[in-house]
Amino acid sequence: MIKNMLVAIVATLHVVVIYSQENLVIPAPMDYNVSNSRFIITNDFSISVKGHSLSRLYDASTRMLQRLKGRTGLFINQYKVSGEIPQASMFIIIDRYGKNQLYEDESYQLTIDSNQIILKAPTDLGALHGLETLLQLLLTDGTSYYFQGCIVNDSPRFPWRGLLIDVGRHFMPVDVIKHNIDGMAAVKMNVLHLHLTEDQGFRIECKAFPKLHQLGSDGEYFTQNQIRDIIAYADVRGIRIVPEFDMPGHTTSWFAGYPELASGSGPYQIEKKFGILVPTMDPTKESTYQFLDTFFREMTALFPDEYMHIGGDENNGKEWDANPAIQDYKKTHNLADNDALQASFNKRILGILMKYNKKMVGWDEIMQPDLPKNILIQSWRKGGLYASAKNGFPVILSNGYYIDLMQPAEKHYAIDPLPDTLSLPDEQKKLIIGGEATMWAEMVTSETIDSRIWPRTAAIAERLWSPAWVKDVSSMYKRMDRVSIQLEELGLTHEQYSDFMLRRLTGDYDITALKTLVDVLEPVKQYHRVSSKEVSYTTHSPFGRVVDATRPDTRIARHFNMLVDTFLKYKNNIQIYNELKNNLKSWVNNRKVLEPIIQKTPALKEIEPLSADLAEISMTGLVALNYVKANKKASEGWRQNALAQLKHATKSKGQVEIAVIKGIRALVEKVR
Amino acid sequence: MIKNMLVAIVATLHVVVIYSQENLVIPAPMDYNVSNSRFIITNDFSISVKGHSLSRLYDASTRMLQRLKGRTGLFINQYKVSGEIPQASMFIIIDRYGKNQLYEDESYQLTIDSNQIILKAPTDLGALHGLETLLQLLLTDGTSYYFQGCIVNDSPRFPWRGLLIDVGRHFMPVDVIKHNIDGMAAVKMNVLHLHLTEDQGFRIECKAFPKLHQLGSDGEYFTQNQIRDIIAYADVRGIRIVPEFDMPGHTTSWFAGYPELASGSGPYQIEKKFGILVPTMDPTKESTYQFLDTFFREMTALFPDEYMHIGGDENNGKEWDANPAIQDYKKTHNLADNDALQASFNKRILGILMKYNKKMVGWDEIMQPDLPKNILIQSWRKGGLYASAKNGFPVILSNGYYIDLMQPAEKHYAIDPLPDTLSLPDEQKKLIIGGEATMWAEMVTSETIDSRIWPRTAAIAERLWSPAWVKDVSSMYKRMDRVSIQLEELGLTHEQYSDFMLRRLTGDYDITALKTLVDVLEPVKQYHRVSSKEVSYTTHSPFGRVVDATRPDTRIARHFNMLVDTFLKYKNNIQIYNELKNNLKSWVNNRKVLEPIIQKTPALKEIEPLSADLAEISMTGLVALNYVKANKKASEGWRQNALAQLKHATKSKGQVEIAVIKGIRALVEKVR
């Protein structure tokens, strides 16, 4: 009854294109026409699945309803998904089961009007994407929850949209991996690249060579049952699992159990430090290839994906140079240098993988023009992307997508694998098939990894899914912030973990003042933490300090900095002025409240100077704000002092930096 | 150097007993003598394990160091655990490997002075408890982190200290179970009772009869590999897993796949509603026992614990009464009533379990005087505990420990299985071997269960571990609140989940006002929610509404109510007065801020009257507070109005009630 009434009210269908301003969805759909109609959601919401009866689609529909329930408190029955509901709220119509592999059709069409929702897709994998779009279209007018009416025609720009998780340097348990798989599905990513072996850890059970995981992992590894569980979990969410076994370098952990594989004389232990290390496989011994053949026979049977990653990066050649037998081998086999030796190694490995029906993936370093052109290059180095394409190799981009470097989402967002300006023949452009965000794990643990991946990876997901012309940064941030809360419902802890860490450090429930500070702090960027001179990090360093509780691209600081920009355009806007003033005042006042807490907490001592700096620059910011508002002139001395103070405050402490300096400096610079 | 200096300062050892006032540990140790010395924790903290080299103890030590690192930010190496460190910070000395079974020695002795820490225990299981005690002794003086010097001699009062988790009514995934196992270990509980089968779900893979889990679980069940994983995880934490297969009632989900087991004619479907239901196994058919023999053969091989629980509760007999063949059978076999029929069923099941070397556990209903006296009774009914002991059966208590009823921890804390006042012969007292908190899952999901178990279960853990004379409620609450933050480090979400739910419901980051309200709300108690007249709940109802984001025994309301009590004793204490005033004012003012948020959020509409009530009674509270402080008289009319207003406000809305009414009423009642 109520439903019909509301339907009548909104019945006038008026389709308008409202990109960037009102688009709710991230990644933005290819083609999105919104209407004024609304589909009101009621307790009796039901889904009819037509065409094929697929458990993958049924389960996804059930999960979608479950999430809808969580957000609305509506008494929806998530099991109202069936093939036979003539009056269903939603119809899903698919042609066939989707193969979870590269180049599968992932398109979908979603039509919402006041009467019903229709989701059509050639494959169920496309329909899964449509369900995620639908969930992002949820709105409320205060009376009802509804889906905004629209016609969405969507398909991805690139077929390979990946996230690398490095479980080698710090292990990540199954539930962390699963939550991230759900997060990836929510933003339409489709490849989880598991970096399974590193100098610091061999993270997968190997039945043929059990000392690999037994002596190479400190007991932290995936059993094969767990791997099968992860693969199945990912598959029903439309996500492929591509495993990486990095070789010949990055292999110290292999040698803890099997030193005979190494080029040096050992003995070897799991590495606890970080960096480019010396231990490297011996590519000159036949026994190495026999070992790897047996190893890959087991692993290729375990992982169903057609691609397998062999790493190949950052072999510094030192262990080869120090081994006379290897030097002899190079001479005997006419191998000019270590690159040539590694190329010969790669060819042997390729032969093994081909025998087991796998395609090979590797980092830039494996790109040797005389290798067959069906191997895939993952480019982490500047220029590697186009070099690979020019040499005829399919390639995916990771350079620019290093989310471990703690940079703002907009930096990654600006990196387009195929920018307009690119001059490359079409057949070479076609070789550029996507990209991967890389979550290297020197500085993360299972407690912090979600906050380093999310929500920023949503911006990379959009770059890889949406049309190239979707690049409005402020729209992206709006949608990224919106989806971040939605990602929490998948078990991701990126929003919650910081409060927990602050409670743990202080042993106190009231973390208000500490949070006020932490909300405008960010971890240092690029390689400044891992190569810090203050602290020498290892795998067993504590990763629960204040720096770990701070977030990259912190929302509150970002909002402040953007608000300053707006204020400088609209100086008479009293609302913006007041918000800036209140922010700055709260940061000035926070120091006094926080001081006694810092005094009784040794773990907080390292951020005491930041608390002081924030108070001081905020005071300066307040003065500048009022100067600018009143259009008053300040003395050059004041300006110089202020800028010097800000410069001083840019210095990180405890590997943490203040993220509102940009906005405050903009205010100071505007003072004349 | 610094260490030595500090050691010198605190070297005067002065042992004093400081129970209740300064005890930090929950459950309180049996014998705890604290000294003035302090063991200062430094980055080079190391543990030497003497006597036996046991991976269980090594792993626990590593986890302990990991947690220490998390709280302190110290650069401790968690792998510094070895058998050969002469100058270690801590020595662990054990005699033998502990058997993870009833009556194993769990005692330990912990000695901390300024130079070293010594943990001695007859078994490694005792040492695990000692490690948890140590972690709770962590303190800081603002300069260093240290362990308070002490001599602890500790062992449990009862050998069976359990937590029941009902995964039947709502399934709980492996990671939820694991986090709770860690939580149990932190408060020295030692039995996780998994209630695996219910009318609403059959939650374990059965290879002999796969339709049990396939048709009985909506796809939500533990695989046998997962069960083995859980058992291993629990074992290394000193926790036994006791599985329950409830029968002959509570078995609807079995019949979805195997209707021939039932006493009725079916067809049967998984039950979605709650309550005492009709479907019951047919105890008169030989095929039932053949089925159960095969079933238990499989399950007894899977679960290593010597005990297996067969439920036996709440068979209402209706399906037996309606079946003429069963009625005939009763006559033929001289079975006077349904109780006698169930007793004969129990005897058959007992025979099967004994064949597979298991001891039987069941609820009160299975206690039949002619059963052998080695079966264990779990008493959920009033009086069942002593009735069982009097009849010679070993028995554990759950009546009074129903944590699903949302009552304050102090209620459970007051329930002692063996109170001083009990007159029972010693040999019968000895039969009372412990108790179990029961987390029935009608109204919880994996999102909320941690908040329903923790931290209140710590109070029950103390009742079952600590000496009977440990019963100071305010000391218990102080220690419970302290350990609650520590429990977060184990992955438990009881502190974090509420903010997440409020963000999900509002789609907004700023939940301050909503949180201010929610912090003084509690879910309705006892059976008022499950039998609510406003809402008819099923397994697929949404459990993410405001009621689910509220917590039982909410800390902030509890603190307010206690503070009022203190104020009424010390009316001139201006600090207490101010804190009460500020609390009340913030609740008065909160309504205005919250109102627009409620207006735009349909899911919050149901708590709008609570927001209004809280503002109004807080205003009344403010008036009363000032009357009391000024020792002024109010008119009888004002008092009557105020009490009527409070009475009105006690009415729950949305299955939620205001938890500060008690304190405000105490103020009003004090006004003369």
PDB file of N, CA, C and O in Angstrom, chain A residues 137-162:
ATOM      1  N   LEU A 137      24.114   1.701  -5.037  1.00  0.00           N
ATOM      2  CA  LEU A 137      23.061   2.652  -5.415  1.00  0.00           C
ATOM      3  C   LEU A 137      22.037   2.852  -4.301  1.00  0.00           C
ATOM      4  O   LEU A 137      21.067   3.589  -4.468  1.00  0.00           O
ATOM      5  N   LEU A 138      22.228   2.190  -3.173  1.00  0.00           N
ATOM      6  CA  LEU A 138      21.278   2.316  -2.066  1.00  0.00           C
ATOM      7  C   LEU A 138      21.272   3.740  -1.504  1.00  0.00           C
ATOM      8  O   LEU A 138      22.313   4.310  -1.211  1.00  0.00           O
ATOM      9  N   LEU A 139      20.068   4.275  -1.375  1.00  0.00           N
ATOM     10  CA  LEU A 139      19.906   5.620  -0.807  1.00  0.00           C
ATOM     11  C   LEU A 139      18.708   5.616   0.130  1.00  0.00           C
ATOM     12  O   LEU A 139      17.933   4.662   0.171  1.00  0.00           O
ATOM     13  N   THR A 140      18.555   6.696   0.871  1.00  0.00           N
ATOM     14  CA  THR A 140      17.347   6.863   1.675  1.00  0.00           C
ATOM     15  C   THR A 140      16.920   8.312   1.644  1.00  0.00           C
ATOM     16  O   THR A 140      17.741   9.213   1.507  1.00  0.00           O
ATOM     17  N   ASP A 141      15.617   8.503   1.749  1.00  0.00           N
ATOM     18  CA  ASP A 141      15.085   9.861   1.852  1.00  0.00           C
ATOM     19  C   ASP A 141      14.612  10.150   3.277  1.00  0.00           C
ATOM     20  O   ASP A 141      13.923  11.128   3.518  1.00  0.00           O
ATOM     21  N   GLY A 142      14.967   9.273   4.201  1.00  0.00           N
ATOM     22  CA  GLY A 142      14.550   9.460   5.588  1.00  0.00           C
ATOM     23  C   GLY A 142      13.291   8.682   5.919  1.00  0.00           C
ATOM     24  O   GLY A 142      13.029   8.375   7.076  1.00  0.00           O
ATOM     25  N   THR A 143      12.532   8.358   4.885  1.00  0.00           N
ATOM     26  CA  THR A 143      11.306   7.578   5.109  1.00  0.00           C
ATOM     27  C   THR A 143      11.505   6.133   4.668  1.00  0.00           C
ATOM     28  O   THR A 143      11.139   5.197   5.364  1.00  0.00           O
ATOM     29  N   SER A 144      12.098   5.995   3.481  1.00  0.00           N
ATOM     30  CA  SER A 144      12.317   4.653   2.934  1.00  0.00           C
ATOM     31  C   SER A 144      13.763   4.499   2.489  1.00  0.00           C
ATOM     32  O   SER A 144      14.467   5.488   2.294  1.00  0.00           O
ATOM     33  N   TYR A 145      14.126   3.263   2.304  1.00  0.00           N
ATOM     34  CA  TYR A 145      15.366   2.974   1.591  1.00  0.00           C
ATOM     35  C   TYR A 145      14.983   2.662   0.154  1.00  0.00           C
ATOM     36  O   TYR A 145      13.979   2.002  -0.101  1.00  0.00           O
ATOM     37  N   TYR A 146      15.788   3.137  -0.773  1.00  0.00           N
ATOM     38  CA  TYR A 146      15.463   2.883  -2.180  1.00  0.00           C
ATOM     39  C   TYR A 146      16.736   2.778  -3.002  1.00  0.00           C
ATOM     40  O   TYR A 146      17.817   3.210  -2.581  1.00  0.00           O
ATOM     41  N   PHE A 147      16.563   2.175  -4.193  1.00  0.00           N
ATOM     42  CA  PHE A 147      17.623   2.226  -5.192  1.00  0.00           C
ATOM     43  C   PHE A 147      17.271   3.317  -6.181  1.00  0.00           C
ATOM     44  O   PHE A 147      16.135   3.391  -6.655  1.00  0.00           O
ATOM     45  N   GLN A 148      18.254   4.140  -6.480  1.00  0.00           N
ATOM     46  CA  GLN A 148      18.038   5.190  -7.457  1.00  0.00           C
ATOM     47  C   GLN A 148      17.766   4.567  -8.835  1.00  0.00           C
ATOM     48  O   GLN A 148      18.511   3.700  -9.280  1.00  0.00           O
ATOM     49  N   GLY A 149      16.695   5.019  -9.476  1.00  0.00           N
ATOM     50  CA  GLY A 149      16.396   4.534 -10.814  1.00  0.00           C
ATOM     51  C   GLY A 149      17.510   4.856 -11.784  1.00  0.00           C
ATOM     52  O   GLY A 149      18.109   5.934 -11.711  1.00  0.00           O
ATOM     53  N   CYS A 150      17.781   3.925 -12.669  1.00  0.00           N
ATOM     54  CA  CYS A 150      18.872   4.165 -13.625  1.00  0.00           C
ATOM     55  C   CYS A 150      18.928   3.069 -14.676  1.00  0.00           C
ATOM     56  O   CYS A 150      18.275   2.028 -14.557  1.00  0.00           O
ATOM     57  N   ILE A 151      19.666   3.346 -15.718  1.00  0.00           N
ATOM     58  CA  ILE A 151      20.062   2.295 -16.665  1.00  0.00           C
ATOM     59  C   ILE A 151      21.585   2.306 -16.713  1.00  0.00           C
ATOM     60  O   ILE A 151      22.185   3.319 -17.066  1.00  0.00           O
ATOM     61  N   VAL A 152      22.162   1.211 -16.315  1.00  0.00           N
ATOM     62  CA  VAL A 152      23.617   1.103 -16.313  1.00  0.00           C
ATOM     63  C   VAL A 152      24.039   0.085 -17.364  1.00  0.00           C
ATOM     64  O   VAL A 152      23.530  -1.033 -17.386  1.00  0.00           O
ATOM     65  N   ASN A 153      24.929   0.514 -18.252  1.00  0.00           N
ATOM     66  CA  ASN A 153      25.567  -0.427 -19.183  1.00  0.00           C
ATOM     67  C   ASN A 153      27.039  -0.407 -18.863  1.00  0.00           C
ATOM     68  O   ASN A 153      27.703   0.624 -19.007  1.00  0.00           O
ATOM     69  N   ASP A 154      27.543  -1.530 -18.424  1.00  0.00           N
ATOM     70  CA  ASP A 154      28.880  -1.479 -17.839  1.00  0.00           C
ATOM     71  C   ASP A 154      29.722  -2.647 -18.299  1.00  0.00           C
ATOM     72  O   ASP A 154      29.222  -3.778 -18.438  1.00  0.00           O
ATOM     73  N   SER A 155      30.968  -2.354 -18.561  1.00  0.00           N
ATOM     74  CA  SER A 155      31.949  -3.433 -18.758  1.00  0.00           C
ATOM     75  C   SER A 155      33.331  -2.843 -18.525  1.00  0.00           C
ATOM     76  O   SER A 155      33.522  -1.632 -18.617  1.00  0.00           O
ATOM     77  N   PRO A 156      34.293  -3.678 -18.179  1.00  0.00           N
ATOM     78  CA  PRO A 156      35.594  -3.145 -17.761  1.00  0.00           C
ATOM     79  C   PRO A 156      36.449  -2.654 -18.933  1.00  0.00           C
ATOM     80  O   PRO A 156      36.374  -3.196 -20.032  1.00  0.00           O
ATOM     81  N   ARG A 157      37.275  -1.664 -18.624  1.00  0.00           N
ATOM     82  CA  ARG A 157      38.225  -1.171 -19.622  1.00  0.00           C
ATOM     83  C   ARG A 157      39.377  -2.169 -19.800  1.00  0.00           C
ATOM     84  O   ARG A 157      39.800  -2.441 -20.907  1.00  0.00           O
ATOM     85  N   PHE A 158      39.861  -2.707 -18.686  1.00  0.00           N
ATOM     86  CA  PHE A 158      40.968  -3.677 -18.734  1.00  0.00           C
ATOM     87  C   PHE A 158      40.523  -5.019 -18.143  1.00  0.00           C
ATOM     88  O   PHE A 158      39.802  -5.039 -17.135  1.00  0.00           O
ATOM     89  N   PRO A 159      40.984  -6.118 -18.739  1.00  0.00           N
ATOM     90  CA  PRO A 159      40.535  -7.428 -18.211  1.00  0.00           C
ATOM     91  C   PRO A 159      41.317  -7.914 -16.980  1.00  0.00           C
ATOM     92  O   PRO A 159      40.872  -8.836 -16.320  1.00  0.00           O
ATOM     93  N   TRP A 160      42.477  -7.339 -16.692  1.00  0.00           N
ATOM     94  CA  TRP A 160      43.294  -7.803 -15.549  1.00  0.00           C
ATOM     95  C   TRP A 160      43.350  -6.672 -14.525  1.00  0.00           C
ATOM     96  O   TRP A 160      44.014  -5.665 -14.715  1.00  0.00           O
ATOM     97  N   ARG A 161      42.596  -6.838 -13.447  1.00  0.00           N
ATOM     98  CA  ARG A 161      42.508  -5.786 -12.421  1.00  0.00           C
ATOM     99  C   ARG A 161      42.873  -6.440 -11.081  1.00  0.00           C
ATOM    100  O   ARG A 161      42.042  -7.070 -10.437  1.00  0.00           O
ATOM    101  N   GLY A 162      44.136  -6.296 -10.731  1.00  0.00           N
ATOM    102  CA  GLY A 162      44.651  -7.123  -9.654  1.00  0.00           C
ATOM    103  C   GLY A 162      45.070  -6.380  -8.402  1.00  0.00           C
ATOM    104  O   GLY A 162      45.248  -5.164  -8.378  1.00  0.00           O
TER     105      GLY A 162
END
